[in-house]
Coordinates of C-alpha atoms and ligand atoms in Angstrom, one line a residue:
X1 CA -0.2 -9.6 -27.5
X2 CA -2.7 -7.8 -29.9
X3 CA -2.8 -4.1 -30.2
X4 CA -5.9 -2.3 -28.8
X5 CA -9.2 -1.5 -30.3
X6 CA -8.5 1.6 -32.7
X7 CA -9.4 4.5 -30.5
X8 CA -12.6 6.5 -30.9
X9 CA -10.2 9.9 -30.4
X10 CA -7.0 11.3 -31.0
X11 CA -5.1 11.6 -28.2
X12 CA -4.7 15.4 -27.8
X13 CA -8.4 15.5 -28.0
X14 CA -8.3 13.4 -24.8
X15 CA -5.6 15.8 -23.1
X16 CA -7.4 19.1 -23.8
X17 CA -10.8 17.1 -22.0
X18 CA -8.6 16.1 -19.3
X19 CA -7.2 19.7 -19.1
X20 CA -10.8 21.2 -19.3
X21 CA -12.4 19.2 -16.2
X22 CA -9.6 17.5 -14.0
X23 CA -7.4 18.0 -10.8
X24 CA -5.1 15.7 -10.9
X25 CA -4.0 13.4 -8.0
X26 CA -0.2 14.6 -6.6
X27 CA 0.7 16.8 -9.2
X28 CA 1.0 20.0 -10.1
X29 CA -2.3 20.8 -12.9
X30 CA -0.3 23.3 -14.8
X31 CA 2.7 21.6 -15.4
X32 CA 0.8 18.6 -16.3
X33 CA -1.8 20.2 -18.7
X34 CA 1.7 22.1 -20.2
X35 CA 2.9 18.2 -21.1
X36 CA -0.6 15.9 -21.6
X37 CA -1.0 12.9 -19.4
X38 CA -0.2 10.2 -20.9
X39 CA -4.0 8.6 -22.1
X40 CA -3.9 4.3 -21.5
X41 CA -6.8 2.3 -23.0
X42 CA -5.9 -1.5 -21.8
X43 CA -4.5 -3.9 -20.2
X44 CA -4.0 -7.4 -19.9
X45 CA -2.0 -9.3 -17.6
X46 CA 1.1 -7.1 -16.6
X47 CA 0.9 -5.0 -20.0
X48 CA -0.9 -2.0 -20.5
X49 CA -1.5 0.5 -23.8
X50 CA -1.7 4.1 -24.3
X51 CA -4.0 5.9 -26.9
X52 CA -1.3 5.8 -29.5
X53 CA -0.9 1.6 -29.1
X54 CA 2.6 2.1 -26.9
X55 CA 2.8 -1.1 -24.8
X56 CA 4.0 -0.6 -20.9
X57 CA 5.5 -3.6 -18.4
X58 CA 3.2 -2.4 -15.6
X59 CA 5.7 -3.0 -13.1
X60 CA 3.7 -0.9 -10.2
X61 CA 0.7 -3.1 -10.6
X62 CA -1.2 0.1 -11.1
X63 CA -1.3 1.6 -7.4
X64 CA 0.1 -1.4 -5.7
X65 CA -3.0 -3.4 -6.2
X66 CA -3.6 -5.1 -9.4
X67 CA -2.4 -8.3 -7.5
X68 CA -4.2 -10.5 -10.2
X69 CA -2.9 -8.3 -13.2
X70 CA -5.3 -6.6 -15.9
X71 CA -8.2 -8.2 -18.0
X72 CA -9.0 -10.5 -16.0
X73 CA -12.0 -12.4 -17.8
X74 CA -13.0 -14.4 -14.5
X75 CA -13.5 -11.6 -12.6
X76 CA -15.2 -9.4 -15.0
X77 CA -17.6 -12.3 -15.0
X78 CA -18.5 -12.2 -11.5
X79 CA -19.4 -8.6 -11.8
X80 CA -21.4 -9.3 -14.2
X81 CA -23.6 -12.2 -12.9
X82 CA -23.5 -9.8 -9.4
X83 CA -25.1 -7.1 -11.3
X84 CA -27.7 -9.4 -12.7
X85 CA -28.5 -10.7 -9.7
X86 CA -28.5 -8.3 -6.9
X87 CA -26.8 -5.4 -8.3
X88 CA -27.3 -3.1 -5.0
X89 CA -28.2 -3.6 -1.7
X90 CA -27.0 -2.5 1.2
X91 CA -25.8 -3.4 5.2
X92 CA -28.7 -1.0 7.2
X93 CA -32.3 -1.8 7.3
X94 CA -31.8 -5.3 9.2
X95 CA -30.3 -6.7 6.4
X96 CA -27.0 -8.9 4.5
X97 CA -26.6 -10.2 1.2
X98 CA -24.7 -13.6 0.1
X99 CA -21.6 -12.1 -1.6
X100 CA -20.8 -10.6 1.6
X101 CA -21.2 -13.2 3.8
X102 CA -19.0 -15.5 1.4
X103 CA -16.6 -12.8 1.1
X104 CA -16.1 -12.8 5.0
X105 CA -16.4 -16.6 5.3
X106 CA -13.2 -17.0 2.5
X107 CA -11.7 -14.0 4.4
X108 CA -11.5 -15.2 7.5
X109 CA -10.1 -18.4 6.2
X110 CA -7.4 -16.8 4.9
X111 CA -6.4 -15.0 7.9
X112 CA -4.7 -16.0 11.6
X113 CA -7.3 -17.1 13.4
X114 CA -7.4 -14.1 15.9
X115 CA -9.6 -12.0 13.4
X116 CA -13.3 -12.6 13.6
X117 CA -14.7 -9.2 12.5
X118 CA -14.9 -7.0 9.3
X119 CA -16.1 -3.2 8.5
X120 CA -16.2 -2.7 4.4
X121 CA -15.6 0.7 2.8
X122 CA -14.6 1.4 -0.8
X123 CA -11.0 2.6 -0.2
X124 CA -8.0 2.0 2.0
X125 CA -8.7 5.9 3.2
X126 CA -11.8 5.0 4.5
X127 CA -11.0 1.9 6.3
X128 CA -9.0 4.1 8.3
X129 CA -11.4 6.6 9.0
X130 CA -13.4 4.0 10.5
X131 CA -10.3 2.9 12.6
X132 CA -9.8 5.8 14.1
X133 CA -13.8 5.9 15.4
X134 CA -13.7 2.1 16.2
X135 CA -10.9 2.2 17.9
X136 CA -11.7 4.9 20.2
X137 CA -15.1 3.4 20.3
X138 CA -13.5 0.1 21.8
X139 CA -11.7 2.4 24.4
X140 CA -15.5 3.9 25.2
X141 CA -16.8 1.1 25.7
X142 CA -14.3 -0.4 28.0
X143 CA -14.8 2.5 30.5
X144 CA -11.9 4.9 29.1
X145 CA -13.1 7.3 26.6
X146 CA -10.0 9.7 27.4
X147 CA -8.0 7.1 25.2
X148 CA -8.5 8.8 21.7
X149 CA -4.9 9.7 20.6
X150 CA -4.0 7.8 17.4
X151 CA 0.4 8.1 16.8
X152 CA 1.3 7.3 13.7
X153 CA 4.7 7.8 11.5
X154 CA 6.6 10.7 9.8
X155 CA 6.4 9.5 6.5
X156 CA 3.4 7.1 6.6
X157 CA 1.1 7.1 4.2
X158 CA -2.6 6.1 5.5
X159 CA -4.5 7.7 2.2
X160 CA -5.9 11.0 1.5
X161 CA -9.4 12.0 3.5
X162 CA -9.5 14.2 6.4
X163 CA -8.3 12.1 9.5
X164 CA -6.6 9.4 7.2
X165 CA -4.0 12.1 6.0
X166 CA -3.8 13.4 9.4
X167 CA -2.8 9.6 10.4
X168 CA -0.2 9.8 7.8
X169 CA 2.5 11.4 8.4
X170 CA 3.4 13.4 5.0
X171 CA 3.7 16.7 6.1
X172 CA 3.0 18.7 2.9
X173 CA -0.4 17.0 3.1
X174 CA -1.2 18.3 6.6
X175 CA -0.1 21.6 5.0
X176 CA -2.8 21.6 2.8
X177 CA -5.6 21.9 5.4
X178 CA -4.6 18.4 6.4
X179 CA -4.1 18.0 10.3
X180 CA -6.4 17.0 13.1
X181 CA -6.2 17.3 17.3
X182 CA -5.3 14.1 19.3
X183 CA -3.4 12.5 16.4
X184 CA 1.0 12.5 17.0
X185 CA 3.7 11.1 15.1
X186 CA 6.7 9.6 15.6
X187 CA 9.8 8.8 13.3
X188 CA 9.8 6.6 10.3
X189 CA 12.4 3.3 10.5
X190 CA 14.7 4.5 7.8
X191 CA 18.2 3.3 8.4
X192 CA 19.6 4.2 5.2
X193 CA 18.8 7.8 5.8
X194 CA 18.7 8.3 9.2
X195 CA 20.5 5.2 10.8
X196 CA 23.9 7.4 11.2
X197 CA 26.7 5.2 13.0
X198 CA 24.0 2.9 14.2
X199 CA 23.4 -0.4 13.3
X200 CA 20.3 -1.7 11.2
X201 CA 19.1 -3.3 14.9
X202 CA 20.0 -0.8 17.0
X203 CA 18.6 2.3 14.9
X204 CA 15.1 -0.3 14.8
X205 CA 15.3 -0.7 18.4
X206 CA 15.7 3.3 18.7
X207 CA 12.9 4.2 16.3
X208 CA 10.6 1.6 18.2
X209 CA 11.8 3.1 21.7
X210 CA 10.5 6.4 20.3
X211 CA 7.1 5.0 20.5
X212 CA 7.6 4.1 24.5
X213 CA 8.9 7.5 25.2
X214 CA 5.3 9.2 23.1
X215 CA 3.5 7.1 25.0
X216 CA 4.9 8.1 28.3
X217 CA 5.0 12.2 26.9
X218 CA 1.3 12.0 26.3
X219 CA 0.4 9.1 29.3
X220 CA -0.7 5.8 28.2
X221 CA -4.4 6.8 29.8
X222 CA -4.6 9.0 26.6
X223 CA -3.7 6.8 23.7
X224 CA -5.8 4.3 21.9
X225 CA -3.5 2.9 19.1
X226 CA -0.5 2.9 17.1
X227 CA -0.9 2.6 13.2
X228 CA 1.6 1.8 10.8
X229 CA 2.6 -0.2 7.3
X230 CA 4.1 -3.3 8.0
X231 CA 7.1 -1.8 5.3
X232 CA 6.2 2.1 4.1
X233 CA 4.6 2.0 0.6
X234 CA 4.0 5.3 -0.6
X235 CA 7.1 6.7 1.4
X236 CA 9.4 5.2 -0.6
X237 CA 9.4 0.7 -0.1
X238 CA 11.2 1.2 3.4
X239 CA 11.5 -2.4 5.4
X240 CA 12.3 -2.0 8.6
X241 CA 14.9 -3.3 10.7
X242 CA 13.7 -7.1 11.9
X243 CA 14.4 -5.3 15.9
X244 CA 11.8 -3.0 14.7
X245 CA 8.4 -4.9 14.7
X246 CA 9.1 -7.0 18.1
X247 CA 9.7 -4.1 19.4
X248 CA 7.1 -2.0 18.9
X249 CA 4.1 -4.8 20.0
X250 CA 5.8 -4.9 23.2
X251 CA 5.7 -1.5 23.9
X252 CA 1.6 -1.3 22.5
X253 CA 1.2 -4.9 24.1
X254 CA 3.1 -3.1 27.7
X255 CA 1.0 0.0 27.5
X256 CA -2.2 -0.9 26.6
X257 CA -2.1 1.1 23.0
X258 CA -4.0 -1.3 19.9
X259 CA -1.3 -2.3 17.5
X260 CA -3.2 -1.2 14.0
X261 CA -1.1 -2.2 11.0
X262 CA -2.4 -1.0 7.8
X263 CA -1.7 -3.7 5.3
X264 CA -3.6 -1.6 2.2
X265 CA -0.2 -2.2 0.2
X266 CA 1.3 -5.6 2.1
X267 CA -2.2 -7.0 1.9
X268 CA -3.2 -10.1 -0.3
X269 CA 0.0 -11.6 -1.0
X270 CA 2.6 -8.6 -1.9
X271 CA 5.5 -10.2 -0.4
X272 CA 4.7 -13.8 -0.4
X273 CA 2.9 -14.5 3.2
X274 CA -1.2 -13.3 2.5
X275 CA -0.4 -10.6 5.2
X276 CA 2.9 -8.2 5.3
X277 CA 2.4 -8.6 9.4
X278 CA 2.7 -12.3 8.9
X279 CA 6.2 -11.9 7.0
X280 CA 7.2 -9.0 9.7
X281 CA 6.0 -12.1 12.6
X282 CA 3.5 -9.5 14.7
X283 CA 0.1 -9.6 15.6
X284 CA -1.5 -6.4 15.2
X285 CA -5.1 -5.9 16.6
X286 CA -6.5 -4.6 13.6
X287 CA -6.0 -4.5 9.8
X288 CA -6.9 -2.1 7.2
X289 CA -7.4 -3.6 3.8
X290 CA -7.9 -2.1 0.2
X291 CA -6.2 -2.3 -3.0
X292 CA -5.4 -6.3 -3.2
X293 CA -8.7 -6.8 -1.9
X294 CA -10.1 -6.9 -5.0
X295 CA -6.9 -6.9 -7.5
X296 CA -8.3 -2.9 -8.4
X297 CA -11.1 -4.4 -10.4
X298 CA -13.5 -2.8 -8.7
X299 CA -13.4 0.1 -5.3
X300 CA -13.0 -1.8 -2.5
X301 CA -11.8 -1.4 1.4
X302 CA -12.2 -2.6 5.2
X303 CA -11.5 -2.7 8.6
X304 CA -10.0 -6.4 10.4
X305 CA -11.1 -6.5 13.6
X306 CA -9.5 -9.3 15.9
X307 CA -11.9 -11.7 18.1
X308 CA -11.0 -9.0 21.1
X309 CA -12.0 -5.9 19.7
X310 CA -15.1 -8.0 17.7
X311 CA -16.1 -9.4 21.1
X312 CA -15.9 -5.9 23.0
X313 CA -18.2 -4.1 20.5
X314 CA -20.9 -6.7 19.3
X315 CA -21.2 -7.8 23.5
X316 CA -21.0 -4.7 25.1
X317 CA -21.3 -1.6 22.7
X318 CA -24.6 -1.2 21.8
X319 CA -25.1 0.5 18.7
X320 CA -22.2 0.8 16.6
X321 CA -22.9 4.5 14.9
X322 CA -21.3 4.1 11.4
X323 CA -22.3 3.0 8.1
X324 CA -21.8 3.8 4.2
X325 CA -24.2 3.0 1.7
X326 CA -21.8 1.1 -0.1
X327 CA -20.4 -0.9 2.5
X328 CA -20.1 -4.3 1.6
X329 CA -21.6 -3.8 -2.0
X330 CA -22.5 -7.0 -3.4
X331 CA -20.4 -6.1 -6.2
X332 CA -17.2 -5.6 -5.1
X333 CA -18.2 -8.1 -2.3
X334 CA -18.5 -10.7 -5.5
X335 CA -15.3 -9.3 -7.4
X336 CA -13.5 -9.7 -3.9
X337 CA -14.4 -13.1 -3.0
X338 CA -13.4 -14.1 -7.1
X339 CA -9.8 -12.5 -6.6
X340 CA -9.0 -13.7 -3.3
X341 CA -10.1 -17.7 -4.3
X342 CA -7.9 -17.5 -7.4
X343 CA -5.4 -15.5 -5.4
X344 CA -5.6 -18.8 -3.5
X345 CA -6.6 -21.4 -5.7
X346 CA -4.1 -20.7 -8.4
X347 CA -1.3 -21.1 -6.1
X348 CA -0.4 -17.4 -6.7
X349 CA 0.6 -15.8 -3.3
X350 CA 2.5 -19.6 -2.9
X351 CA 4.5 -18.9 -5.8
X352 CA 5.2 -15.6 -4.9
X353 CA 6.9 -16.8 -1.3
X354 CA 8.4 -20.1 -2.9
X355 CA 9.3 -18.7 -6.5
X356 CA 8.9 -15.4 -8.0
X357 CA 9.6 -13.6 -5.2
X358 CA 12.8 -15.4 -3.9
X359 CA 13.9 -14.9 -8.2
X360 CA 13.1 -11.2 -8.3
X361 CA 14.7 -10.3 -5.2
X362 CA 17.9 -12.6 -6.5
X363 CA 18.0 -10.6 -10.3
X364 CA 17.9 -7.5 -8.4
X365 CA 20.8 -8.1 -6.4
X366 CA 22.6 -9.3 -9.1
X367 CA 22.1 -6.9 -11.5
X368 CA 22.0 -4.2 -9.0
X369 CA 24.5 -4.6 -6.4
X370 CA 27.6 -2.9 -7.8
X371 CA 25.8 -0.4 -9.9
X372 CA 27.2 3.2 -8.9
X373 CA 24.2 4.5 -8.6
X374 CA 22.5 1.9 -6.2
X375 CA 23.4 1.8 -2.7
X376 CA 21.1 -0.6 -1.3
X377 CA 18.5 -2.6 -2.2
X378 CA 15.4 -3.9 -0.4
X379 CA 12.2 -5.8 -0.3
X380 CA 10.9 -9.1 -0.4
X381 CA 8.3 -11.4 -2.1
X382 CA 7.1 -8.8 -5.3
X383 CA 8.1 -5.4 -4.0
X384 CA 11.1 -3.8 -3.9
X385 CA 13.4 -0.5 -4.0
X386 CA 16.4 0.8 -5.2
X387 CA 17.9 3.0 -3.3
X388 CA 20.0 5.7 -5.4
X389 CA 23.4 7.2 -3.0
X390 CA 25.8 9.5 -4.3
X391 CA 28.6 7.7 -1.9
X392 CA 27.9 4.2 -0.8
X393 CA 30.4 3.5 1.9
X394 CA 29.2 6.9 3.6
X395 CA 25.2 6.1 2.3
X396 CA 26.0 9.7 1.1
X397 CA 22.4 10.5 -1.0
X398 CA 22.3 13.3 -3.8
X399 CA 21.4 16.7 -2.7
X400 CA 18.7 16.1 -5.8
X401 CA 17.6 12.8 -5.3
X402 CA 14.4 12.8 -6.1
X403 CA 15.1 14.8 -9.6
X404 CA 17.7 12.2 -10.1
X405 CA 14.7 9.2 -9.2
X406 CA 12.1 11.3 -11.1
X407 CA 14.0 11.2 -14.2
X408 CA 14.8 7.8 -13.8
X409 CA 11.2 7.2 -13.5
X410 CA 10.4 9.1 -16.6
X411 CA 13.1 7.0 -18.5
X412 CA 11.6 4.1 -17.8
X413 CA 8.4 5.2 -19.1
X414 CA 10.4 5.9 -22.6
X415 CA 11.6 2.3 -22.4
X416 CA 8.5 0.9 -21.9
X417 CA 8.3 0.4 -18.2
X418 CA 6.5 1.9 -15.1
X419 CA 8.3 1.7 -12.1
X420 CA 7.4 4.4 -9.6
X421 CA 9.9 7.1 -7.8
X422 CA 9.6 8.4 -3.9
X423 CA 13.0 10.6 -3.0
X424 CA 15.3 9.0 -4.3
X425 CA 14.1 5.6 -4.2
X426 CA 13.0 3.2 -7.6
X427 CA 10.1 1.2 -6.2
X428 CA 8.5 -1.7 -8.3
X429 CA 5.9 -3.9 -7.2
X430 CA 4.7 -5.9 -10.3
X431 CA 1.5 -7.8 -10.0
X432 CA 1.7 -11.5 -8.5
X433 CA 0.7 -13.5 -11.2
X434 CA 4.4 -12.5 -12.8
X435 CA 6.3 -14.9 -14.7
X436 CA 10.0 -15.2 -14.3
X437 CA 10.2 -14.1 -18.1
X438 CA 8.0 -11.2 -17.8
X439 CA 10.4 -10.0 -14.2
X440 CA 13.7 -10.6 -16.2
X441 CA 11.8 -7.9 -18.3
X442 CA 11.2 -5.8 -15.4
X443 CA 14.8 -6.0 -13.9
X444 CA 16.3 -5.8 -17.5
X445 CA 14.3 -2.4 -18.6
X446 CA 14.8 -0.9 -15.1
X447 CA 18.1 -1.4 -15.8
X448 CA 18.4 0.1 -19.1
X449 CA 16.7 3.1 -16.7
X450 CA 18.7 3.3 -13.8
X451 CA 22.1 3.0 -16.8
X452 CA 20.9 5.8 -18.8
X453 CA 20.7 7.8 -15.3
X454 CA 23.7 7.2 -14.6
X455 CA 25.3 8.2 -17.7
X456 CA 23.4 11.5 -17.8
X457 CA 24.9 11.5 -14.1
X458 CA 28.5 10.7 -15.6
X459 CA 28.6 7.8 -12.9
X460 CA 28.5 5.0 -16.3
Ligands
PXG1 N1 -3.0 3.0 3.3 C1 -1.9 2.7 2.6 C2 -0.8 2.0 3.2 C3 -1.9 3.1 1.2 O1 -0.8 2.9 0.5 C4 -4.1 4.0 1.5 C5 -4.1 3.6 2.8 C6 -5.3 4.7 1.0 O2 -6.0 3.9 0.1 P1 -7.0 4.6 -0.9 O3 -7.7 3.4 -1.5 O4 -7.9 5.4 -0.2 O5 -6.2 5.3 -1.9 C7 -3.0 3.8 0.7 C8 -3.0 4.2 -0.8 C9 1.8 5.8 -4.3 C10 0.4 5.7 -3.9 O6 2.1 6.7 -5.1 C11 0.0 4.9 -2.8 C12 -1.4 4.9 -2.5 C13 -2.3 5.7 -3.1 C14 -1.9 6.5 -4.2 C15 -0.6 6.5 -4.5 O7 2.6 5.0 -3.8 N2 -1.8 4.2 -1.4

């Protein structure tokens, strides 16, 4: 690996800018302008730089979606011959474009054959804005405009606009101005917090049964759909219970409520099927896409619809009142259509499921399970977590977990590797074109992170 391009400034000079004119995402602006953010100028593959040529093992494939990795020269090139070509148009006005159209055509072919339909946007947030209005659209359409409530999870993370952080279910987001009407919640399926004396399958079962008994509190007349990640991302990389997901269609599938699963992190191959539904085995009307979509390269998002829904609107709906300019720009529409072919044609989401996936999930558990500060460890295909308990037989957490994860976290970044920290959970998700040599990095600098937290703990 080379070392980047001599920066044009010194890094404080970036800080003091950043300080001047930014509001950082989910962090406190004092505190950060007090330190300086850390200033990265590359990347290629998994590896990234900062300002001051320190090399990082990217193992959070940036927010959960550089699925291809960084510098990819492939896709920089179909930008580029986009932008030549058509570099803007747009989805009113009568009209489509052939980047678009290809996109949906390689789409489609890619997923179960009961989706027929897609809505672009430029973010995962904004594919579920235009969930919420579709699916109560649908619901209009069919002769019940009183079903309008959306439930969604405690925990759940959905993105961070108006109605898509209302979805969501993190409550110091609705505290900050962030809460609509006609939008409940029920309980997140964490069994290592929550599940008590339960068993993994019975506390599933319970958490899906809460759904049934929302339903029934509000009357199924009143709700239009259920939204959830197939496994919770943001929340911390919690898999559910396998009772869970058979569960919960039934009850939308009993009651009439659309099953929405928002795949913005499970999406385009995280844990080795193309779909996190597909490895969960349920058939959710709708899908919200982002992130994966187009490996980060470029803002992308959208809206699955499945043949029903599709059918329903474009037969008997009329006008469908929604549009952004940028939906479906040529563009991304290009970038996307690159990175899901070689996302395909380079055998990468297969490898995931049939090698690197199977290998990560193995080194973790090796290396991992009699650690004293891990006390269980999940995932599958290239995402996983580390979950941190003060007493394991018990599933006793710290009273400071997330400290304890944070500085973990920050450790990590010392030893040259980003793995991201929710409560007291270590989540990685490395992008999918990782080698077995570049995860027995991953797994051995997390380890060399989660050690030195446990000897600052006095647990090592
Ligand atoms: N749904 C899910 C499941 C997500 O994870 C969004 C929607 C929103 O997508 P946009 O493109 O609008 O950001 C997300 C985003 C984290 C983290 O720290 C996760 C996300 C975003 C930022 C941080 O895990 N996910």
């Amino acid at each position: 690996m080379t070392v980047p391009n001599t920066p044009n400034r010194q890094t404080q000079d970036y800080q003091a800018l950043d300080a001047a004119h930014h509001i950082h995402a989910f962090l406190d602006q004092k505190a950060l302008n007090a330190e300086g953010p850390r200033v990265m100028v590359r990347g290629e593959g998994l590896y990234l730089w900062d300002n001051d040529g320190k090399r990082y093992l990217d193992g959070m494939s940036g927010l959960w979606c550089t699925n291809l990795g960084y510098g990819r020269k492939d896709l920089v090139a179909a930008a580029s011959k986009q932008m030549e070509q058509l570099s803007y148009y747009n989805m009113f006005f009568h009209t489509t474009h052939p980047a678009v159209v290809e996109l949906s055509e390689t789409l489609f072919s890619l997923l179960p054959a009961h989706y027929s339909h897609a809505i672009y946007t430029n973010s995962g947030s904004e594919a579920n804005e235009v969930l919420i209005r579709t699916v109560r659209r649908y619901w209009q359409i069919l002769g019940k405009p009183e079903k309008k409530v959306m439930i969604g999870r405690w925990n759940g993370y959905h993105g961070s606009t108006l109605a898509s952080t209302a979805l969501g279910g993190m409550k110091f987001m609705h505290e900050m101005g962030g809460m609509l009407p006609d939008i409940e919640h029920i309980d997140e399926p964490y069994w290592y917090a929550n599940g008590g004396e339960l068993t993994p399958a019975e506390f599933g079962r319970r958490c899906a049964l809460q759904l049934e008994e929302k339903i029934l509190e509000l009357g199924a007349e009143n709700v239009a759909g259920f939204i959830a990640e197939p496994f919770q991302g943001a929340g911390g990389m919690i898999f559910p219970p396998e009772s869970y997901w058979p569960e919960i269609q039934r009850i939308c599938r009993q009651y009439g409520v659309l099953l929405c699963a928002d795949e913005v992190i499970g999406g385009f191959g995280r844990t080795g099927e193309w779909f996190a539904h597909q490895h969960f085995g349920f058939q959710p009307d709708t899908l919200s896409i982002a992130k994966g979509l187009t490996s980060g390269y470029v803002p992308m998002g959208g809206l699955v619809l499945s043949k029903r829904i599709a059918e329903t609107l474009v037969e008997q709906g009329g006008v469908f009142a929604h549009g952004l300019t940028y939906s479906g720009h040529p563009v991304a529409a290009a970038v996307a259509l690159a990175n899901i072919k070689a996302l395909r044609d380079e055998g990468v989401v297969n490898q995931v499921k049939d090698d690197t996936g199977p290998y990560l999930q193995q080194c973790l558990r090796e290396v991992f399970g009699n650690h004293p500060l891990v006390g269980d460890i999940q995932g599958t295909g290239l995402v996983a977590a580390l979950q941190f308990a003060e007493d394991k037989t018990s599933r006793k957490r710290f009273a400071n977990e997330g400290d304890i994860a944070w500085r973990c976290r920050t450790i990590g970044f010392e030893e040259g590797v980003i793995i991201r920290s929710t409560q007291g959970r270590m989540i990685m998700a490395p992008a999918l074109v990782a080698g077995r040599t570049e995860l027995d990095e991953l797994v051995a600098k997390t380890k060399l992170a989660v050690d030195r937290t446990a000897m600052e703990l006095g647990l090592l």
